[in-house]
Amino acid sequence: MSFTPDEASLTTSSLHSNPFAVLGITVRNDRRTIVEQAEQQSLLHDADECQRARSMLTNPKNRVAAEMAWLPGVSPDRANRLLDNLLVNTMSVRRERNLPSLAHCNLMAAAFDAVSCEYAADYLAEFILEFATQVDECDLEQITEQINDDRVWSGFASVMSGELIETEFYERKRIYNGVIKDALNRLPSETLLETLAITVRYATAEGHVAAPELINELLDAYDIEIQSVLDKEDANIQRVISTIREQIPDGEESVLPLLNALEKLTKNWDRFTRPIQLGSKARGIDHEKSVQLAWSLRNLSLELYNQHDMLNAATRLTEIEREVFSELPQFIEKVKEDEAALAEFHIERVEEQKKNDEWNESITFSAVVGRVFKDKLSISPSGIDWDGRHYSLEDINALRWGAVRNSVNGVPTGTTYTIGFTNSLSSAYGLNNSGGAVITLKDEKVFNGFQNALWRAVGIRLIINMLKNLDDGEKITIGSFIIDDAGVTLLKHKFFGSTERVRVGWFDVVVSSSNGEFIISSKHDKKTYSSASYINDWNTHIIEMIIRGAFKKGVRNLSDYLKD
């Protein structure tokens, strides 16, 4: 048969130990009746206890403690019924109505003696909150009035000192706190933590309203008692944080598994501290130990991203921070900022990865070349493979390509396509073919596919490098012209005598293409010109794109082409 709280019963209670109950008298009995009843009860029960009860009840000042711990404002008949019912159906005290607040509090405090490990956390949380709320409703003036009303019947002098009532009420609250703690300590640890967490959640509306004073006092006592536990948990967490920092050089994949251990430890921290965090939040303060730990984790997440570009690890750690420290308002605002920033970084990284994937796809091409002796020609982000050799894209520093239409006696016999690349071009642009290859093709589709991929993979970088070299003052020889940043040295052709070199500024030349060559000519002297072959000279296509782009932009120096 399952247990229900309504079936709970007691053999005795704290109220049954009250002097009024010990002597079997009411608050309205006079001094003579108290003395007679004490003598009679001494014959049946512990004589010393009966004498202590008589002494307390016959001394007007000492009597206040017994009155405050009894049922002030309740008629004797109802008081007897309440005491009897407390033993038979203990938790029925929760349903009692029209009781003075202090009397109801004393009944509920006695009922906590019935709490056992069989009670559910949510039931106990509601009971604790009802009790704490009832304590907050106690009015010391009303209590004084209720006690003095009873003293009129018993013939004892009225209580005139409000300080005496206040002192005894604080003692009652200390006892109330004790009965709750004793009840919680009888529970399994998981139920205890769950009960406390639910109680504070209910009492503070998730940290948004002030809790009853009794619950705050309970939390303060709990905070003190678990310091050693928190110190141990913090030490464990700090060890994992140190281990994560040690693993950073091994890469993000070595860090991510450690975050699982860190998450487990911080959630265990949260089990112990969530009630304190909620209660502190409701009081407008932060739990200091949780704040210190929270910032330790945030500093780690910032370090993972800012110093080591570990976006996934930083994001995961930020998620842990948000879940565990959600009751720290100021800290959680920072976490929200971090999450927004990391989300933006994630979007940027996804876009960057998308662009990289598109770029990788655009520079990937493969084809089989040759009808009899077949060879594979391929290009990808990893490099170029041709004729059994591999060439790294990063090492290539010069390109050339072009096509020649062939014919015999005026009859077209096809087109020959040539593509060359090298990584052994000297600063004077002399060629050493050992570092590259010149490929002859017959298939236009293969030529176009490979050339387009090669241009995307290498061409843009070569443009940027050439512009930098020019900006640094370097001169570049391509074909029969010598390029510098501010102009070009051309050949002046003569009918008689040798040609001479003439340097011309960029505003004084024109460019054109003819018969497979790129030509630069002086605007003012048609005999002054130089050319470079697209198919035979290295980087002719590169310098042509730079010069035409610079002309279109109207810059004085070529190096200004890509500048703002």
PDB file of N, CA, C and O in Angstrom, residues 135-174:
ATOM      1  N   VAL A 135       4.018  32.275   9.306  1.00  0.00           N
ATOM      2  CA  VAL A 135       4.889  32.949  10.281  1.00  0.00           C
ATOM      3  C   VAL A 135       4.969  34.434   9.978  1.00  0.00           C
ATOM      4  O   VAL A 135       4.939  35.277  10.889  1.00  0.00           O
ATOM      5  N   ASP A 136       5.081  34.772   8.695  1.00  0.00           N
ATOM      6  CA  ASP A 136       5.139  36.194   8.305  1.00  0.00           C
ATOM      7  C   ASP A 136       3.862  36.941   8.680  1.00  0.00           C
ATOM      8  O   ASP A 136       3.879  38.170   8.854  1.00  0.00           O
ATOM      9  N   GLU A 137       2.764  36.225   8.779  1.00  0.00           N
ATOM     10  CA  GLU A 137       1.481  36.874   9.081  1.00  0.00           C
ATOM     11  C   GLU A 137       1.267  37.117  10.568  1.00  0.00           C
ATOM     12  O   GLU A 137       0.286  37.756  10.969  1.00  0.00           O
ATOM     13  N   CYS A 138       2.167  36.605  11.399  1.00  0.00           N
ATOM     14  CA  CYS A 138       2.033  36.810  12.843  1.00  0.00           C
ATOM     15  C   CYS A 138       2.219  38.291  13.188  1.00  0.00           C
ATOM     16  O   CYS A 138       3.177  38.917  12.740  1.00  0.00           O
ATOM     17  N   ASP A 139       1.302  38.789  13.984  1.00  0.00           N
ATOM     18  CA  ASP A 139       1.331  40.197  14.400  1.00  0.00           C
ATOM     19  C   ASP A 139       1.549  40.235  15.912  1.00  0.00           C
ATOM     20  O   ASP A 139       0.737  39.698  16.679  1.00  0.00           O
ATOM     21  N   LEU A 140       2.642  40.837  16.349  1.00  0.00           N
ATOM     22  CA  LEU A 140       3.000  40.803  17.762  1.00  0.00           C
ATOM     23  C   LEU A 140       1.976  41.500  18.649  1.00  0.00           C
ATOM     24  O   LEU A 140       1.727  41.076  19.784  1.00  0.00           O
ATOM     25  N   GLU A 141       1.355  42.548  18.149  1.00  0.00           N
ATOM     26  CA  GLU A 141       0.320  43.233  18.943  1.00  0.00           C
ATOM     27  C   GLU A 141      -0.895  42.330  19.142  1.00  0.00           C
ATOM     28  O   GLU A 141      -1.463  42.261  20.236  1.00  0.00           O
ATOM     29  N   GLN A 142      -1.287  41.632  18.083  1.00  0.00           N
ATOM     30  CA  GLN A 142      -2.422  40.714  18.212  1.00  0.00           C
ATOM     31  C   GLN A 142      -2.089  39.569  19.158  1.00  0.00           C
ATOM     32  O   GLN A 142      -2.936  39.134  19.954  1.00  0.00           O
ATOM     33  N   ILE A 143      -0.846  39.064  19.039  1.00  0.00           N
ATOM     34  CA  ILE A 143      -0.436  37.975  19.934  1.00  0.00           C
ATOM     35  C   ILE A 143      -0.488  38.446  21.392  1.00  0.00           C
ATOM     36  O   ILE A 143      -0.977  37.725  22.283  1.00  0.00           O
ATOM     37  N   THR A 144       0.009  39.648  21.631  1.00  0.00           N
ATOM     38  CA  THR A 144      -0.028  40.199  23.006  1.00  0.00           C
ATOM     39  C   THR A 144      -1.466  40.303  23.493  1.00  0.00           C
ATOM     40  O   THR A 144      -1.784  39.953  24.646  1.00  0.00           O
ATOM     41  N   GLU A 145      -2.328  40.770  22.614  1.00  0.00           N
ATOM     42  CA  GLU A 145      -3.744  40.913  22.985  1.00  0.00           C
ATOM     43  C   GLU A 145      -4.373  39.563  23.290  1.00  0.00           C
ATOM     44  O   GLU A 145      -5.138  39.410  24.256  1.00  0.00           O
ATOM     45  N   GLN A 146      -4.060  38.528  22.481  1.00  0.00           N
ATOM     46  CA  GLN A 146      -4.619  37.188  22.695  1.00  0.00           C
ATOM     47  C   GLN A 146      -4.143  36.607  24.027  1.00  0.00           C
ATOM     48  O   GLN A 146      -4.932  35.999  24.778  1.00  0.00           O
ATOM     49  N   ILE A 147      -2.860  36.792  24.332  1.00  0.00           N
ATOM     50  CA  ILE A 147      -2.324  36.273  25.587  1.00  0.00           C
ATOM     51  C   ILE A 147      -2.965  36.992  26.775  1.00  0.00           C
ATOM     52  O   ILE A 147      -3.359  36.361  27.776  1.00  0.00           O
ATOM     53  N   ASN A 148      -3.109  38.293  26.668  1.00  0.00           N
ATOM     54  CA  ASN A 148      -3.693  39.064  27.781  1.00  0.00           C
ATOM     55  C   ASN A 148      -5.174  38.743  27.950  1.00  0.00           C
ATOM     56  O   ASN A 148      -5.692  38.762  29.085  1.00  0.00           O
ATOM     57  N   ASP A 149      -5.892  38.438  26.861  1.00  0.00           N
ATOM     58  CA  ASP A 149      -7.298  38.025  26.987  1.00  0.00           C
ATOM     59  C   ASP A 149      -7.401  36.750  27.821  1.00  0.00           C
ATOM     60  O   ASP A 149      -8.298  36.616  28.673  1.00  0.00           O
ATOM     61  N   ASP A 150      -6.510  35.802  27.575  1.00  0.00           N
ATOM     62  CA  ASP A 150      -6.521  34.557  28.343  1.00  0.00           C
ATOM     63  C   ASP A 150      -6.123  34.813  29.799  1.00  0.00           C
ATOM     64  O   ASP A 150      -6.625  34.154  30.724  1.00  0.00           O
ATOM     65  N   ARG A 151      -5.214  35.760  30.013  1.00  0.00           N
ATOM     66  CA  ARG A 151      -4.770  36.048  31.382  1.00  0.00           C
ATOM     67  C   ARG A 151      -5.882  36.710  32.203  1.00  0.00           C
ATOM     68  O   ARG A 151      -5.878  36.622  33.450  1.00  0.00           O
ATOM     69  N   VAL A 152      -6.789  37.364  31.551  1.00  0.00           N
ATOM     70  CA  VAL A 152      -7.933  37.928  32.290  1.00  0.00           C
ATOM     71  C   VAL A 152      -8.704  36.799  32.953  1.00  0.00           C
ATOM     72  O   VAL A 152      -9.125  36.901  34.120  1.00  0.00           O
ATOM     73  N   TRP A 153      -8.893  35.696  32.222  1.00  0.00           N
ATOM     74  CA  TRP A 153      -9.615  34.537  32.777  1.00  0.00           C
ATOM     75  C   TRP A 153      -8.819  33.873  33.896  1.00  0.00           C
ATOM     76  O   TRP A 153      -9.380  33.412  34.897  1.00  0.00           O
ATOM     77  N   SER A 154      -7.489  33.792  33.716  1.00  0.00           N
ATOM     78  CA  SER A 154      -6.669  33.042  34.690  1.00  0.00           C
ATOM     79  C   SER A 154      -6.254  33.872  35.893  1.00  0.00           C
ATOM     80  O   SER A 154      -5.747  33.334  36.875  1.00  0.00           O
ATOM     81  N   GLY A 155      -6.430  35.196  35.818  1.00  0.00           N
ATOM     82  CA  GLY A 155      -6.089  36.053  36.944  1.00  0.00           C
ATOM     83  C   GLY A 155      -4.643  36.499  36.967  1.00  0.00           C
ATOM     84  O   GLY A 155      -4.223  37.142  37.934  1.00  0.00           O
ATOM     85  N   PHE A 156      -3.861  36.161  35.926  1.00  0.00           N
ATOM     86  CA  PHE A 156      -2.469  36.616  35.885  1.00  0.00           C
ATOM     87  C   PHE A 156      -2.404  38.023  35.291  1.00  0.00           C
ATOM     88  O   PHE A 156      -3.245  38.417  34.477  1.00  0.00           O
ATOM     89  N   ALA A 157      -1.370  38.748  35.722  1.00  0.00           N
ATOM     90  CA  ALA A 157      -1.210  40.122  35.254  1.00  0.00           C
ATOM     91  C   ALA A 157      -0.947  40.152  33.755  1.00  0.00           C
ATOM     92  O   ALA A 157      -0.286  39.267  33.200  1.00  0.00           O
ATOM     93  N   SER A 158      -1.457  41.172  33.120  1.00  0.00           N
ATOM     94  CA  SER A 158      -1.270  41.306  31.672  1.00  0.00           C
ATOM     95  C   SER A 158       0.201  41.550  31.332  1.00  0.00           C
ATOM     96  O   SER A 158       0.962  42.099  32.140  1.00  0.00           O
ATOM     97  N   VAL A 159       0.571  41.139  30.133  1.00  0.00           N
ATOM     98  CA  VAL A 159       1.929  41.395  29.634  1.00  0.00           C
ATOM     99  C   VAL A 159       1.982  42.828  29.148  1.00  0.00           C
ATOM    100  O   VAL A 159       1.246  43.218  28.237  1.00  0.00           O
ATOM    101  N   MET A 160       2.860  43.612  29.755  1.00  0.00           N
ATOM    102  CA  MET A 160       2.939  45.030  29.403  1.00  0.00           C
ATOM    103  C   MET A 160       4.145  45.325  28.511  1.00  0.00           C
ATOM    104  O   MET A 160       4.190  46.362  27.852  1.00  0.00           O
ATOM    105  N   SER A 161       5.113  44.424  28.495  1.00  0.00           N
ATOM    106  CA  SER A 161       6.354  44.651  27.748  1.00  0.00           C
ATOM    107  C   SER A 161       6.273  44.031  26.358  1.00  0.00           C
ATOM    108  O   SER A 161       6.213  42.799  26.219  1.00  0.00           O
ATOM    109  N   GLY A 162       6.281  44.897  25.352  1.00  0.00           N
ATOM    110  CA  GLY A 162       6.316  44.387  23.982  1.00  0.00           C
ATOM    111  C   GLY A 162       7.637  43.717  23.678  1.00  0.00           C
ATOM    112  O   GLY A 162       7.719  42.803  22.842  1.00  0.00           O
ATOM    113  N   GLU A 163       8.715  44.154  24.358  1.00  0.00           N
ATOM    114  CA  GLU A 163      10.033  43.566  24.134  1.00  0.00           C
ATOM    115  C   GLU A 163      10.049  42.095  24.527  1.00  0.00           C
ATOM    116  O   GLU A 163      10.710  41.276  23.871  1.00  0.00           O
ATOM    117  N   LEU A 164       9.321  41.756  25.605  1.00  0.00           N
ATOM    118  CA  LEU A 164       9.265  40.367  26.052  1.00  0.00           C
ATOM    119  C   LEU A 164       8.592  39.491  25.005  1.00  0.00           C
ATOM    120  O   LEU A 164       9.071  38.388  24.683  1.00  0.00           O
ATOM    121  N   ILE A 165       7.490  39.951  24.441  1.00  0.00           N
ATOM    122  CA  ILE A 165       6.790  39.203  23.385  1.00  0.00           C
ATOM    123  C   ILE A 165       7.694  39.057  22.161  1.00  0.00           C
ATOM    124  O   ILE A 165       7.781  37.982  21.543  1.00  0.00           O
ATOM    125  N   GLU A 166       8.384  40.147  21.802  1.00  0.00           N
ATOM    126  CA  GLU A 166       9.259  40.129  20.616  1.00  0.00           C
ATOM    127  C   GLU A 166      10.397  39.126  20.800  1.00  0.00           C
ATOM    128  O   GLU A 166      10.725  38.365  19.880  1.00  0.00           O
ATOM    129  N   THR A 167      10.995  39.118  22.003  1.00  0.00           N
ATOM    130  CA  THR A 167      12.096  38.187  22.275  1.00  0.00           C
ATOM    131  C   THR A 167      11.634  36.736  22.145  1.00  0.00           C
ATOM    132  O   THR A 167      12.313  35.897  21.541  1.00  0.00           O
ATOM    133  N   GLU A 168      10.457  36.445  22.726  1.00  0.00           N
ATOM    134  CA  GLU A 168       9.945  35.078  22.661  1.00  0.00           C
ATOM    135  C   GLU A 168       9.545  34.688  21.235  1.00  0.00           C
ATOM    136  O   GLU A 168       9.671  33.527  20.838  1.00  0.00           O
ATOM    137  N   PHE A 169       9.099  35.669  20.448  1.00  0.00           N
ATOM    138  CA  PHE A 169       8.723  35.355  19.064  1.00  0.00           C
ATOM    139  C   PHE A 169       9.960  34.994  18.237  1.00  0.00           C
ATOM    140  O   PHE A 169       9.927  34.078  17.412  1.00  0.00           O
ATOM    141  N   TYR A 170      11.055  35.731  18.465  1.00  0.00           N
ATOM    142  CA  TYR A 170      12.299  35.384  17.762  1.00  0.00           C
ATOM    143  C   TYR A 170      12.769  33.988  18.156  1.00  0.00           C
ATOM    144  O   TYR A 170      13.324  33.247  17.342  1.00  0.00           O
ATOM    145  N   GLU A 171      12.553  33.625  19.412  1.00  0.00           N
ATOM    146  CA  GLU A 171      12.899  32.274  19.846  1.00  0.00           C
ATOM    147  C   GLU A 171      12.019  31.247  19.143  1.00  0.00           C
ATOM    148  O   GLU A 171      12.483  30.172  18.752  1.00  0.00           O
ATOM    149  N   ARG A 172      10.740  31.594  18.987  1.00  0.00           N
ATOM    150  CA  ARG A 172       9.847  30.691  18.252  1.00  0.00           C
ATOM    151  C   ARG A 172      10.339  30.494  16.811  1.00  0.00           C
ATOM    152  O   ARG A 172      10.350  29.382  16.292  1.00  0.00           O
ATOM    153  N   LYS A 173      10.761  31.581  16.171  1.00  0.00           N
ATOM    154  CA  LYS A 173      11.230  31.465  14.780  1.00  0.00           C
ATOM    155  C   LYS A 173      12.501  30.608  14.696  1.00  0.00           C
ATOM    156  O   LYS A 173      12.688  29.859  13.718  1.00  0.00           O
ATOM    157  N   ARG A 174      13.354  30.717  15.720  1.00  0.00           N
ATOM    158  CA  ARG A 174      14.536  29.852  15.741  1.00  0.00           C
ATOM    159  C   ARG A 174      14.125  28.386  15.823  1.00  0.00           C
ATOM    160  O   ARG A 174      14.692  27.521  15.138  1.00  0.00           O
TER     161      ARG A 174
END
